[in-house]
Amino acid sequence: MGGFDIQNMMHMARQQYEAMQKKMQATVVEGSAGGGSVVVKMDGAKHILGVKIDPEVVKADDLEMLQDLVAAAVNEAGRKVEEAMKSGMSGMLGGLGLPGL
């Protein structure tokens, strides 16, 4: 069959998937908004690990602006996790040696 070993490929895919899962669990990104006045730290599973808010933003007495900044920082962190996942997946698929990937 020309060296096409599906069982071996499946084993390699499983190993690479498990390695990527571990890498994503260890991945931590930060998303910020308002020039860094709100910073959100998020892991690869999209769990928020922490939120930092500059006290000056709170003193501004504009609750709606603060809410918008927190939402924007969370969304940016989520996008960074997605980018890290895509990067990891493309590396994993390329490592399988499949034609065209």
XYZ file of N, CA, C and O in Angstrom:
404
model
N 0.813 -1.214 0.000
C 0.000 0.000 0.000
C 0.845 1.261 0.000
O 0.394 2.288 0.455
N 2.064 1.161 -0.430
C 2.889 2.359 -0.561
C 3.281 3.005 0.757
O 3.501 4.188 0.809
N 3.350 2.241 1.837
C 3.790 2.802 3.109
C 2.741 3.620 3.839
O 3.055 4.350 4.757
N 1.506 3.522 3.450
C 0.423 4.296 4.079
C -0.126 3.482 5.238
O -0.913 2.560 5.064
N 0.320 3.800 6.464
C -0.063 3.058 7.661
C -1.048 3.886 8.475
O -0.649 4.756 9.253
N -2.330 3.629 8.305
C -3.367 4.423 8.958
C -3.317 4.284 10.471
O -3.533 5.251 11.195
N -2.987 3.094 10.962
C -2.915 2.894 12.420
C -1.806 3.750 13.019
O -1.992 4.376 14.055
N -0.669 3.762 12.353
C 0.455 4.575 12.831
C 0.102 6.054 12.774
O 0.413 6.814 13.706
N -0.565 6.468 11.710
C -0.966 7.870 11.592
C -1.951 8.249 12.685
O -1.862 9.336 13.264
N -2.881 7.370 13.011
C -3.852 7.645 14.069
C -3.159 7.744 15.425
O -3.485 8.607 16.239
N -2.187 6.879 15.654
C -1.422 6.920 16.907
C -0.660 8.243 17.013
O -0.673 8.894 18.064
N -0.027 8.640 15.921
C 0.712 9.904 15.917
C -0.234 11.080 16.136
O 0.077 12.013 16.882
N -1.397 11.040 15.495
C -2.375 12.124 15.650
C -2.831 12.214 17.102
O -2.951 13.309 17.653
N -3.091 11.087 17.725
C -3.528 11.070 19.119
C -2.453 11.649 20.034
O -2.740 12.449 20.924
N -1.201 11.270 19.803
C -0.097 11.789 20.612
C 0.034 13.294 20.440
O 0.226 14.023 21.413
N -0.059 13.759 19.213
C 0.075 15.190 18.959
C -1.103 15.960 19.532
O -0.942 17.061 20.044
N -2.291 15.385 19.476
C -3.467 16.025 20.056
C -3.294 16.165 21.569
O -3.566 17.223 22.141
N -2.845 15.110 22.221
C -2.631 15.157 23.669
C -1.562 16.181 24.034
O -1.704 16.906 25.016
N -0.507 16.251 23.229
C 0.548 17.233 23.482
C 0.006 18.648 23.317
O 0.332 19.546 24.099
N -0.852 18.847 22.306
C -1.419 20.170 22.097
C -2.359 20.543 23.239
O -2.379 21.688 23.691
N -3.127 19.581 23.741
C -4.021 19.832 24.871
C -3.225 20.322 26.082
O -3.612 21.275 26.741
N -2.106 19.655 26.357
C -1.260 20.056 27.481
C -0.693 21.452 27.256
O -0.640 22.265 28.174
N -0.283 21.712 26.028
C 0.273 23.032 25.708
C -0.780 24.115 25.893
O -0.504 25.178 26.449
N -2.000 23.849 25.443
C -3.055 24.853 25.568
C -3.422 25.084 27.035
O -3.729 26.203 27.428
N -3.387 24.027 27.844
C -3.677 24.199 29.264
C -2.635 25.092 29.924
O -2.937 25.831 30.847
N -1.411 25.020 29.427
C -0.331 25.817 29.999
C -0.257 27.217 29.389
O 0.439 28.079 29.911
N -0.985 27.448 28.298
C -0.952 28.745 27.625
C -1.690 29.792 28.455
O -2.800 29.556 28.924
N -1.058 30.938 28.627
C -1.699 32.061 29.316
C -1.499 33.293 28.439
O -0.392 33.577 28.000
N -2.594 33.991 28.162
C -2.540 35.203 27.352
C -3.115 36.363 28.151
O -3.815 36.158 29.134
N -2.793 37.559 27.681
C -3.371 38.765 28.279
C -4.046 39.576 27.192
O -3.509 39.732 26.101
N -5.216 40.079 27.519
C -5.921 41.004 26.645
C -6.080 42.305 27.402
O -6.291 42.303 28.614
N -5.917 43.407 26.692
C -6.036 44.691 27.381
C -6.899 45.646 26.576
O -7.128 45.460 25.389
N -7.374 46.670 27.264
C -8.191 47.707 26.631
C -7.911 49.023 27.339
O -7.411 49.043 28.467
N -8.239 50.089 26.656
C -8.057 51.409 27.243
C -6.602 51.734 27.507
O -6.277 52.320 28.537
N -5.741 51.332 26.575
C -4.317 51.617 26.742
C -3.708 50.906 27.938
O -2.769 51.390 28.550
N -4.257 49.747 28.284
C -3.737 48.972 29.401
C -4.410 49.282 30.722
O -4.001 48.770 31.765
N -5.450 50.093 30.695
C -6.135 50.414 31.947
C -6.958 49.236 32.471
O -7.248 49.157 33.661
N -7.311 48.294 31.582
C -7.944 47.041 31.989
C -7.183 45.916 31.306
O -6.999 45.928 30.091
N -6.716 44.962 32.119
C -5.966 43.812 31.596
C -6.612 42.545 32.123
O -6.871 42.417 33.319
N -6.873 41.601 31.200
C -7.473 40.317 31.552
C -6.470 39.226 31.205
O -5.943 39.192 30.101
N -6.232 38.337 32.170
C -5.354 37.184 31.954
C -6.250 35.963 31.793
O -7.165 35.747 32.590
N -5.994 35.171 30.719
C -6.850 34.033 30.384
C -5.982 32.841 30.015
O -4.936 33.007 29.386
N -6.439 31.625 30.377
C -5.696 30.435 29.994
C -6.221 29.883 28.668
O -7.178 30.410 28.104
N -5.582 28.825 28.191
C -5.935 28.237 26.902
C -7.321 27.633 26.850
O -7.862 27.408 25.772
N -7.912 27.371 28.009
C -9.282 26.853 28.061
C -10.293 27.992 28.162
O -11.477 27.762 28.387
N -9.824 29.214 28.013
C -10.628 30.433 28.077
C -11.233 30.676 29.456
O -12.318 31.219 29.586
N -10.499 30.253 30.482
C -10.884 30.588 31.850
C -10.145 31.855 32.238
O -8.932 31.963 32.025
N -10.855 32.802 32.796
C -10.234 34.058 33.210
C -9.470 33.805 34.506
O -10.033 33.332 35.493
N -8.182 34.109 34.474
C -7.319 33.886 35.628
C -7.194 35.131 36.497
O -6.877 35.021 37.681
N -7.416 36.281 35.893
C -7.315 37.503 36.665
C -7.714 38.716 35.855
O -7.699 38.703 34.626
N -8.082 39.772 36.576
C -8.457 41.046 35.961
C -7.755 42.147 36.741
O -7.822 42.177 37.967
N -7.066 43.030 36.010
C -6.442 44.194 36.639
C -7.110 45.441 36.089
O -7.265 45.589 34.873
N -7.517 46.322 36.981
C -8.165 47.568 36.579
C -7.416 48.719 37.218
O -7.232 48.742 38.435
N -6.992 49.644 36.390
C -6.304 50.837 36.880
C -7.268 51.638 37.753
O -8.388 51.935 37.329
N -6.864 51.980 38.960
C -7.749 52.737 39.862
C -8.245 54.054 39.268
O -9.333 54.520 39.611
N -7.495 54.637 38.363
C -7.921 55.894 37.737
C -9.188 55.702 36.912
O -10.003 56.610 36.805
N -9.344 54.529 36.315
C -10.546 54.251 35.524
C -11.760 54.191 36.447
O -12.843 54.670 36.105
N -11.584 53.635 37.629
C -12.682 53.544 38.589
C -13.051 54.931 39.095
O -14.222 55.251 39.257
N -12.039 55.767 39.294
C -12.280 57.125 39.781
C -13.029 57.974 38.762
O -13.634 58.977 39.111
N -12.979 57.574 37.504
C -13.637 58.350 36.450
C -15.154 58.369 36.621
O -15.832 59.171 35.996
N -15.666 57.509 37.460
C -17.097 57.478 37.750
C -17.948 57.223 36.503
O -19.069 57.712 36.404
N -17.408 56.455 35.558
C -18.140 56.126 34.339
C -18.239 54.602 34.260
O -17.405 53.933 33.654
N -19.239 54.057 34.898
C -19.409 52.616 34.993
C -19.557 51.974 33.618
O -18.996 50.908 33.358
N -20.282 52.609 32.725
C -20.494 52.043 31.391
C -19.173 51.901 30.643
O -18.922 50.889 29.989
N -18.299 52.913 30.751
C -16.997 52.847 30.091
C -16.177 51.693 30.676
O -15.548 50.925 29.933
N -16.192 51.536 31.984
C -15.451 50.456 32.623
C -15.970 49.098 32.152
O -15.184 48.200 31.842
N -17.257 48.944 32.071
C -17.838 47.695 31.594
C -17.406 47.404 30.159
O -17.072 46.261 29.821
N -17.398 48.428 29.319
C -16.960 48.268 27.928
C -15.491 47.866 27.860
O -15.109 47.018 27.040
N -14.651 48.467 28.711
C -13.230 48.136 28.715
C -13.003 46.693 29.154
O -12.171 45.986 28.569
N -13.734 46.244 30.163
C -13.594 44.858 30.624
C -14.023 43.901 29.511
O -13.329 42.923 29.216
N -15.141 44.174 28.871
C -15.617 43.321 27.777
C -14.596 43.287 26.641
O -14.312 42.214 26.089
N -14.042 44.437 26.289
C -13.060 44.499 25.204
C -11.802 43.710 25.563
O -11.241 42.989 24.721
N -11.340 43.806 26.801
C -10.148 43.078 27.225
C -10.399 41.566 27.217
O -9.537 40.784 26.792
N -11.569 41.139 27.666
C -11.912 39.714 27.649
C -11.965 39.212 26.211
O -11.439 38.142 25.889
N -12.575 39.983 25.330
C -12.664 39.578 23.923
C -11.283 39.485 23.283
O -11.019 38.565 22.498
N -10.398 40.420 23.588
C -9.046 40.374 23.031
C -8.302 39.143 23.529
O -7.631 38.460 22.756
N -8.431 38.837 24.812
C -7.781 37.642 25.355
C -8.323 36.390 24.665
O -7.561 35.485 24.312
N -9.620 36.328 24.451
C -10.224 35.199 23.746
C -9.696 35.043 22.333
O -9.428 33.926 21.875
N -9.521 36.168 21.641
C -8.949 36.116 20.289
C -7.516 35.585 20.323
O -7.114 34.806 19.452
N -6.759 35.984 21.329
C -5.381 35.509 21.438
C -5.330 34.007 21.705
O -4.461 33.313 21.183
N -6.263 33.497 22.492
C -6.330 32.050 22.717
C -6.643 31.346 21.398
O -6.013 30.343 21.054
N -7.593 31.873 20.639
C -7.952 31.284 19.340
C -6.742 31.262 18.400
O -6.498 30.270 17.714
N -5.988 32.360 18.368
C -4.796 32.420 17.518
C -3.782 31.368 17.944
O -3.178 30.698 17.099
N -3.589 31.215 19.247
C -2.645 30.217 19.748
C -3.104 28.813 19.382
O -2.293 27.959 19.018
N -4.410 28.567 19.446
C -4.946 27.252 19.091
C -4.758 26.970 17.606
O -4.362 25.875 17.226
N -5.037 27.958 16.770
C -4.865 27.766 15.327
C -3.413 27.481 14.994
O -3.106 26.620 14.179
N -2.528 28.212 15.630
C -1.105 28.007 15.412
C -0.698 26.603 15.833
O 0.036 25.920 15.125
N -1.195 26.157 16.970
C -0.888 24.813 17.454
C -1.458 23.733 16.560
O -0.823 22.718 16.313
N -2.663 23.942 16.057
C -3.298 22.954 15.177
C -2.562 22.837 13.854
O -2.364 21.738 13.359
N -2.150 23.962 13.293
C -1.452 23.885 12.009
C -0.126 23.168 12.181
O 0.283 22.397 11.320
N 0.537 23.368 13.315
C 1.784 22.655 13.578
C 1.535 21.175 13.762
O 2.306 20.336 13.292
N 0.451 20.829 14.432
C 0.122 19.430 14.663
C -0.198 18.719 13.349
O 0.299 17.643 13.071
N -1.023 19.346 12.523
C -1.407 18.723 11.252
C -0.223 18.603 10.310
O -0.099 17.615 9.604
N 0.647 19.594 10.334
C 1.828 19.531 9.485
C 2.748 18.408 9.902
O 3.433 17.799 9.086
N 2.774 18.084 11.199
C 3.632 17.028 11.718
C 3.164 15.629 11.356
O 3.901 14.670 11.532
N 1.942 15.508 10.880
C 1.435 14.187 10.507
C 1.956 13.725 9.159
O 1.838 12.554 8.825
N 2.497 14.646 8.380
C 3.041 14.283 7.080
C 1.979 13.973 6.048
O 2.208 13.200 5.135
N 0.795 14.558 6.219
C -0.267 14.333 5.241
C -0.030 15.194 4.016
O 0.313 16.365 4.137
N -0.240 14.665 2.847
C -0.045 15.446 1.637
C -0.990 16.642 1.599
O -2.152 16.541 1.954
N -0.466 17.792 1.212
C -1.273 18.990 1.047
C -1.461 19.791 2.321
O -2.121 20.809 2.309
N -0.913 19.352 3.458
C -1.062 20.096 4.709
C 0.258 20.686 5.122
O 1.266 20.166 5.026
